Amino acid sequence: MTHLPPPAEELRLLDTELRQLDARRALLLARRAWLITALRPPVAPPPPPPPVRRPETTAPRVQNVLLVLGGALLTIAAIAFTLVSWGRMGIAGRALVLGAVTLAALGSPVLLLRHRLRSTAEAVAGLGLALTVLDVYALHEVALPETNGLGYAAIASALLAALWTAYGLALGGTRRPTGEAAAPARLTLRLPLPTALAAAQLPLILWAAAADAGAPVMTGALLVTAALDTAVALRVPVRSVCLVAAVGAYGLGGWGSLAAGWLSWTATGPSAVARAAALLLFAAAVALAAAWRLPDTNVATWVASAGGLLTVAALGGVPRSSLPGEWTVPGYLVCAVAVLAAVRTRLPEPMRRGLALAAASVQAVAVVWALPPVAVALLGPVARVGRGWTGAPSTAREAVTPVGVPWPPYAATAPLVLVVVATVLAVAVRGTEWRPRATIGASALVWAAALVLPAALDIPYWAGMSAQGLTIVAALAYVARSAEPRPVLFLPALVSSVSLACLSLAAEGTTLGVLAALTVLFAAVSGRSRLAPVAALAYATALACAVGASLGWQSPYIALLVLLVPVVAALLAARLAGSPARVPVEVTGAVAGLLAVGLAVPDPPLLALVLALCAVIAAGTAVREDRRPAGYAATALFVLAAWVRLACWGVGSVEAYTLPVTVPALLVGAFGRRKDPLTSSWTAYGAGLSVTLVPSLLTAWIDPDWPRPLLLGVAALAVTLVGARHRLRAPLVLGGGVLALDALHELAPYLVQMAGALPRWVPPALAGLVLLALGATYEQRIRDARRVREVLGRMR
């Protein structure tokens, strides 16, 4: 009987068979597609389309070029007709020809616009405008030849501007045909109105030239024309007209403003000054009015800035002609401050920014004007460094002015200018972001004013020194009282102190007193700035040098006084743990120590003492846990001191110079290995042993006597035995190598004699024996390696 599975099992079997059939069908279809593709002949790719010639320009551009070229040719022909063929016709004929041609040229655009030929209409209208100019010229040549050419040109340009304006307004638009409702309603001519405005630039200027007016009248004509251009640019919405008006306003306005400024600068009498001021104020009013109406805030700001500068030039030029030369810059500065007051009014924001920019520009120029006397007062005293204690000058100006350098002219009011600008910065800048910077700038300007004031007033020398000292005291007091001291607040006091120290070199007592006072002052504020301790130590060093020179000591003995500064620096650095001033103080002490060493160089015995004292200071510094590396410097200084002392005693033995290095180096190495047993013997003892053994070996090889090689051999043998006893590689290698080379040096004569007595076959035989021994040893090592490999191979 046939076994039938349960329905569920039978359904599962059927699904499995169907899935296998679907997979087989997909595989057969893929194979069939591949076979069809393989049997199909290859199809050639389609050829690329032929290149299409594209026009190099557009039709509107070609049209415009043709129209412009045609109009230009017609205008040239009209000019040639007027200039060449004019005399061959009578008055009636000439008038008829020019009138007919001009009317035809001016009337044709009406018909062309109705037929929507705007470009052609523009070209013909341009021809008509050019013909009107020829008509005016012809009228002058025929009917008014005796009139003034410039005057006639002024009137003609005004009439032409009015005629072209009326013509442009009359052809401002033409109604289009009613059937084309979707197109624009009007077509207009763009050429007549900007051309009329361009012609309107000439009447006033030509009239002033025809009247042979002076520079003020010509300047007024320029400014009035610029004002009219400004009004047109602000009120006329036509873009082409606005462009021409803007060019005229900026060009003629700038030209006229420069001319008015020159008139104000060169004016000598009250009337000339008043005229120039009136012109500048008129130009400023035009600029400010334009800034009020301009929609672009950036442009309005710059235009308002120009208006502010013109106002300052106008108001500042009035007192300039009646005051001395040194009050010129302060006068303009006061006017700039007055203009700055307008920033607090309810003017538009762009105008206020522009006026503030103008006032700031004038103040910046004033500060730059005041910088030369400040530079002389600051840098001039440095010239006294090379000629100290030659006598005190009579005045402060003489003290700060180097020989051959004149005092800047008109510098008497430089302190006033600096103080005014500082006051403006302190009062005007109220914003939280710029307030700290303004405070720093104001402080710097006040400091500069105080620095240059004694020389500017030409007060006595002692009074000037006192004033500069009070300035330093005030600056340091400000630093001491500030909540957050910053280096930028300390720099003025430091720079002034350097200048004062240089000024004090004129007299011996003054030098000592000033250096002592500066040392005390900077030491008093050493906790408020990281630079204050450095300055105090620097002035203490200078004071030590000055005291030694005052006592008549030689430079090597002055070095002993200078060494007090490194001592103080080391003690102070120990108390400044964690302070940012610690490293600068240590560096300053090190520099003072180097100065002491340099001063002691002429006296070798004293140099050895100075080096030893420096080594003691460095060793004291190395006692601190975080300054252990100073011990290397102390060791080097001790060694140098010993070497210098040995050289002074005339010691020529090399061991006397190397043993002072070897003993401390070995002690340091032993201490290091005790602290860290993993330290290599080369690191601990290599350098110390090499310093003595190597130079002694080199000396022994050129020494003909026997004591040195004998002592060197004994020492090398001792080092070798110590190395063998304690299993130290560095003493064993260095001692053994030196011992072998020393023995070789001693036995060399005997070896040479023995080599001469031996037969010549002995050296090759010895060499062969050595090679055989080496070969046997090498073979034995190979055999041992094979045995080890066999043993390992038998292991499981």
JSON list of C-alpha atoms in Angstrom, two decimals, residues 182-299:
[
{"chain": "A", "resi": 182, "resn": "ALA", "atom": "CA", "xyz": [0.95, 92.27, -22.50]},
{"chain": "A", "resi": 183, "resn": "ALA", "atom": "CA", "xyz": [3.92, 94.49, -23.49]},
{"chain": "A", "resi": 184, "resn": "PRO", "atom": "CA", "xyz": [5.11, 97.51, -21.55]},
{"chain": "A", "resi": 185, "resn": "ALA", "atom": "CA", "xyz": [2.89, 100.54, -21.78]},
{"chain": "A", "resi": 186, "resn": "ARG", "atom": "CA", "xyz": [5.60, 103.11, -22.61]},
{"chain": "A", "resi": 187, "resn": "LEU", "atom": "CA", "xyz": [8.93, 103.36, -24.40]},
{"chain": "A", "resi": 188, "resn": "THR", "atom": "CA", "xyz": [11.28, 106.16, -23.32]},
{"chain": "A", "resi": 189, "resn": "LEU", "atom": "CA", "xyz": [14.55, 107.70, -24.48]},
{"chain": "A", "resi": 190, "resn": "ARG", "atom": "CA", "xyz": [17.42, 107.25, -22.04]},
{"chain": "A", "resi": 191, "resn": "LEU", "atom": "CA", "xyz": [20.03, 109.49, -23.64]},
{"chain": "A", "resi": 192, "resn": "PRO", "atom": "CA", "xyz": [18.75, 113.11, -23.46]},
{"chain": "A", "resi": 193, "resn": "LEU", "atom": "CA", "xyz": [18.41, 113.52, -19.68]},
{"chain": "A", "resi": 194, "resn": "PRO", "atom": "CA", "xyz": [21.88, 112.27, -18.63]},
{"chain": "A", "resi": 195, "resn": "THR", "atom": "CA", "xyz": [23.37, 114.22, -21.55]},
{"chain": "A", "resi": 196, "resn": "ALA", "atom": "CA", "xyz": [21.61, 117.33, -20.36]},
{"chain": "A", "resi": 197, "resn": "LEU", "atom": "CA", "xyz": [22.93, 116.79, -16.84]},
{"chain": "A", "resi": 198, "resn": "ALA", "atom": "CA", "xyz": [26.47, 116.36, -18.20]},
{"chain": "A", "resi": 199, "resn": "ALA", "atom": "CA", "xyz": [26.12, 119.67, -20.06]},
{"chain": "A", "resi": 200, "resn": "ALA", "atom": "CA", "xyz": [24.82, 121.31, -16.87]},
{"chain": "A", "resi": 201, "resn": "GLN", "atom": "CA", "xyz": [28.24, 120.74, -15.23]},
{"chain": "A", "resi": 202, "resn": "LEU", "atom": "CA", "xyz": [29.82, 123.44, -17.37]},
{"chain": "A", "resi": 203, "resn": "PRO", "atom": "CA", "xyz": [27.90, 126.76, -17.08]},
{"chain": "A", "resi": 204, "resn": "LEU", "atom": "CA", "xyz": [29.08, 127.92, -13.66]},
{"chain": "A", "resi": 205, "resn": "ILE", "atom": "CA", "xyz": [32.66, 126.76, -14.18]},
{"chain": "A", "resi": 206, "resn": "LEU", "atom": "CA", "xyz": [32.88, 128.39, -17.63]},
{"chain": "A", "resi": 207, "resn": "TRP", "atom": "CA", "xyz": [31.26, 131.54, -16.30]},
{"chain": "A", "resi": 208, "resn": "ALA", "atom": "CA", "xyz": [33.85, 131.80, -13.51]},
{"chain": "A", "resi": 209, "resn": "ALA", "atom": "CA", "xyz": [36.65, 131.25, -16.01]},
{"chain": "A", "resi": 210, "resn": "ALA", "atom": "CA", "xyz": [35.16, 133.82, -18.43]},
{"chain": "A", "resi": 211, "resn": "ALA", "atom": "CA", "xyz": [34.86, 136.41, -15.66]},
{"chain": "A", "resi": 212, "resn": "ASP", "atom": "CA", "xyz": [38.51, 135.81, -14.75]},
{"chain": "A", "resi": 213, "resn": "ALA", "atom": "CA", "xyz": [37.38, 135.22, -11.18]},
{"chain": "A", "resi": 214, "resn": "GLY", "atom": "CA", "xyz": [39.79, 134.25, -8.48]},
{"chain": "A", "resi": 215, "resn": "ALA", "atom": "CA", "xyz": [40.29, 130.91, -6.83]},
{"chain": "A", "resi": 216, "resn": "PRO", "atom": "CA", "xyz": [37.49, 131.40, -4.25]},
{"chain": "A", "resi": 217, "resn": "VAL", "atom": "CA", "xyz": [34.89, 132.07, -6.97]},
{"chain": "A", "resi": 218, "resn": "MET", "atom": "CA", "xyz": [36.05, 129.11, -9.04]},
{"chain": "A", "resi": 219, "resn": "THR", "atom": "CA", "xyz": [35.95, 126.91, -5.94]},
{"chain": "A", "resi": 220, "resn": "GLY", "atom": "CA", "xyz": [32.44, 128.17, -5.19]},
{"chain": "A", "resi": 221, "resn": "ALA", "atom": "CA", "xyz": [31.35, 127.33, -8.73]},
{"chain": "A", "resi": 222, "resn": "LEU", "atom": "CA", "xyz": [32.68, 123.80, -8.32]},
{"chain": "A", "resi": 223, "resn": "LEU", "atom": "CA", "xyz": [30.92, 123.32, -4.99]},
{"chain": "A", "resi": 224, "resn": "VAL", "atom": "CA", "xyz": [27.59, 124.77, -6.19]},
{"chain": "A", "resi": 225, "resn": "THR", "atom": "CA", "xyz": [27.64, 122.51, -9.22]},
{"chain": "A", "resi": 226, "resn": "ALA", "atom": "CA", "xyz": [28.43, 119.54, -6.96]},
{"chain": "A", "resi": 227, "resn": "ALA", "atom": "CA", "xyz": [25.53, 120.55, -4.70]},
{"chain": "A", "resi": 228, "resn": "LEU", "atom": "CA", "xyz": [23.14, 120.60, -7.68]},
{"chain": "A", "resi": 229, "resn": "ASP", "atom": "CA", "xyz": [24.42, 117.18, -8.73]},
{"chain": "A", "resi": 230, "resn": "THR", "atom": "CA", "xyz": [23.84, 115.91, -5.21]},
{"chain": "A", "resi": 231, "resn": "ALA", "atom": "CA", "xyz": [20.25, 117.17, -5.23]},
{"chain": "A", "resi": 232, "resn": "VAL", "atom": "CA", "xyz": [19.59, 115.54, -8.60]},
{"chain": "A", "resi": 233, "resn": "ALA", "atom": "CA", "xyz": [21.16, 112.25, -7.48]},
{"chain": "A", "resi": 234, "resn": "LEU", "atom": "CA", "xyz": [18.98, 112.16, -4.37]},
{"chain": "A", "resi": 235, "resn": "ARG", "atom": "CA", "xyz": [15.67, 113.19, -5.96]},
{"chain": "A", "resi": 236, "resn": "VAL", "atom": "CA", "xyz": [15.64, 111.87, -9.55]},
{"chain": "A", "resi": 237, "resn": "PRO", "atom": "CA", "xyz": [14.78, 108.16, -9.75]},
{"chain": "A", "resi": 238, "resn": "VAL", "atom": "CA", "xyz": [16.24, 107.60, -13.25]},
{"chain": "A", "resi": 239, "resn": "ARG", "atom": "CA", "xyz": [19.28, 105.37, -12.89]},
{"chain": "A", "resi": 240, "resn": "SER", "atom": "CA", "xyz": [21.36, 106.87, -15.73]},
{"chain": "A", "resi": 241, "resn": "VAL", "atom": "CA", "xyz": [20.73, 110.38, -14.44]},
{"chain": "A", "resi": 242, "resn": "CYS", "atom": "CA", "xyz": [21.66, 109.33, -10.89]},
{"chain": "A", "resi": 243, "resn": "LEU", "atom": "CA", "xyz": [24.90, 107.82, -12.16]},
{"chain": "A", "resi": 244, "resn": "VAL", "atom": "CA", "xyz": [25.94, 111.01, -13.98]},
{"chain": "A", "resi": 245, "resn": "ALA", "atom": "CA", "xyz": [24.90, 113.11, -11.00]},
{"chain": "A", "resi": 246, "resn": "ALA", "atom": "CA", "xyz": [26.88, 110.92, -8.57]},
{"chain": "A", "resi": 247, "resn": "VAL", "atom": "CA", "xyz": [30.00, 111.16, -10.73]},
{"chain": "A", "resi": 248, "resn": "GLY", "atom": "CA", "xyz": [29.66, 114.93, -10.89]},
{"chain": "A", "resi": 249, "resn": "ALA", "atom": "CA", "xyz": [28.96, 115.24, -7.17]},
{"chain": "A", "resi": 250, "resn": "TYR", "atom": "CA", "xyz": [31.93, 113.15, -6.09]},
{"chain": "A", "resi": 251, "resn": "GLY", "atom": "CA", "xyz": [34.32, 114.51, -8.71]},
{"chain": "A", "resi": 252, "resn": "LEU", "atom": "CA", "xyz": [33.51, 118.21, -8.57]},
{"chain": "A", "resi": 253, "resn": "GLY", "atom": "CA", "xyz": [32.79, 118.06, -4.83]},
{"chain": "A", "resi": 254, "resn": "GLY", "atom": "CA", "xyz": [36.12, 116.45, -4.07]},
{"chain": "A", "resi": 255, "resn": "TRP", "atom": "CA", "xyz": [37.96, 118.89, -6.34]},
{"chain": "A", "resi": 256, "resn": "GLY", "atom": "CA", "xyz": [36.23, 121.85, -4.79]},
{"chain": "A", "resi": 257, "resn": "SER", "atom": "CA", "xyz": [36.78, 120.59, -1.23]},
{"chain": "A", "resi": 258, "resn": "LEU", "atom": "CA", "xyz": [40.50, 120.15, -1.82]},
{"chain": "A", "resi": 259, "resn": "ALA", "atom": "CA", "xyz": [40.70, 123.63, -3.35]},
{"chain": "A", "resi": 260, "resn": "ALA", "atom": "CA", "xyz": [38.80, 125.11, -0.38]},
{"chain": "A", "resi": 261, "resn": "GLY", "atom": "CA", "xyz": [41.08, 123.31, 2.06]},
{"chain": "A", "resi": 262, "resn": "TRP", "atom": "CA", "xyz": [44.14, 124.68, 0.29]},
{"chain": "A", "resi": 263, "resn": "LEU", "atom": "CA", "xyz": [42.66, 128.19, 0.40]},
{"chain": "A", "resi": 264, "resn": "SER", "atom": "CA", "xyz": [42.06, 127.78, 4.14]},
{"chain": "A", "resi": 265, "resn": "TRP", "atom": "CA", "xyz": [45.60, 126.52, 4.75]},
{"chain": "A", "resi": 266, "resn": "THR", "atom": "CA", "xyz": [47.26, 129.33, 2.77]},
{"chain": "A", "resi": 267, "resn": "ALA", "atom": "CA", "xyz": [44.92, 132.15, 3.88]},
{"chain": "A", "resi": 268, "resn": "THR", "atom": "CA", "xyz": [46.69, 135.03, 5.63]},
{"chain": "A", "resi": 269, "resn": "GLY", "atom": "CA", "xyz": [44.03, 137.66, 6.28]},
{"chain": "A", "resi": 270, "resn": "PRO", "atom": "CA", "xyz": [40.68, 137.53, 8.08]},
{"chain": "A", "resi": 271, "resn": "SER", "atom": "CA", "xyz": [38.66, 137.98, 4.89]},
{"chain": "A", "resi": 272, "resn": "ALA", "atom": "CA", "xyz": [40.50, 135.18, 3.08]},
{"chain": "A", "resi": 273, "resn": "VAL", "atom": "CA", "xyz": [40.08, 132.92, 6.08]},
{"chain": "A", "resi": 274, "resn": "ALA", "atom": "CA", "xyz": [36.36, 133.71, 6.25]},
{"chain": "A", "resi": 275, "resn": "ARG", "atom": "CA", "xyz": [35.85, 132.99, 2.55]},
{"chain": "A", "resi": 276, "resn": "ALA", "atom": "CA", "xyz": [37.69, 129.68, 2.78]},
{"chain": "A", "resi": 277, "resn": "ALA", "atom": "CA", "xyz": [35.75, 128.71, 5.92]},
{"chain": "A", "resi": 278, "resn": "ALA", "atom": "CA", "xyz": [32.45, 129.57, 4.22]},
{"chain": "A", "resi": 279, "resn": "LEU", "atom": "CA", "xyz": [33.35, 127.38, 1.24]},
{"chain": "A", "resi": 280, "resn": "LEU", "atom": "CA", "xyz": [34.34, 124.48, 3.50]},
{"chain": "A", "resi": 281, "resn": "LEU", "atom": "CA", "xyz": [31.17, 124.82, 5.57]},
{"chain": "A", "resi": 282, "resn": "PHE", "atom": "CA", "xyz": [29.07, 124.85, 2.40]},
{"chain": "A", "resi": 283, "resn": "ALA", "atom": "CA", "xyz": [30.78, 121.65, 1.22]},
{"chain": "A", "resi": 284, "resn": "ALA", "atom": "CA", "xyz": [30.27, 120.11, 4.68]},
{"chain": "A", "resi": 285, "resn": "ALA", "atom": "CA", "xyz": [26.58, 121.04, 4.65]},
{"chain": "A", "resi": 286, "resn": "VAL", "atom": "CA", "xyz": [26.13, 119.40, 1.24]},
{"chain": "A", "resi": 287, "resn": "ALA", "atom": "CA", "xyz": [27.89, 116.23, 2.43]},
{"chain": "A", "resi": 288, "resn": "LEU", "atom": "CA", "xyz": [25.90, 116.01, 5.65]},
{"chain": "A", "resi": 289, "resn": "ALA", "atom": "CA", "xyz": [22.61, 116.63, 3.84]},
{"chain": "A", "resi": 290, "resn": "ALA", "atom": "CA", "xyz": [23.47, 113.86, 1.40]},
{"chain": "A", "resi": 291, "resn": "ALA", "atom": "CA", "xyz": [24.36, 111.52, 4.26]},
{"chain": "A", "resi": 292, "resn": "TRP", "atom": "CA", "xyz": [20.97, 112.25, 5.84]},
{"chain": "A", "resi": 293, "resn": "ARG", "atom": "CA", "xyz": [19.12, 111.16, 2.68]},
{"chain": "A", "resi": 294, "resn": "LEU", "atom": "CA", "xyz": [21.30, 108.29, 1.44]},
{"chain": "A", "resi": 295, "resn": "PRO", "atom": "CA", "xyz": [19.64, 104.87, 1.82]},
{"chain": "A", "resi": 296, "resn": "ASP", "atom": "CA", "xyz": [22.90, 102.92, 1.91]},
{"chain": "A", "resi": 297, "resn": "THR", "atom": "CA", "xyz": [24.20, 103.06, 5.50]},
{"chain": "A", "resi": 298, "resn": "ASN", "atom": "CA", "xyz": [27.83, 102.35, 4.60]},
{"chain": "A", "resi": 299, "resn": "VAL", "atom": "CA", "xyz": [27.96, 105.09, 1.97]}
]
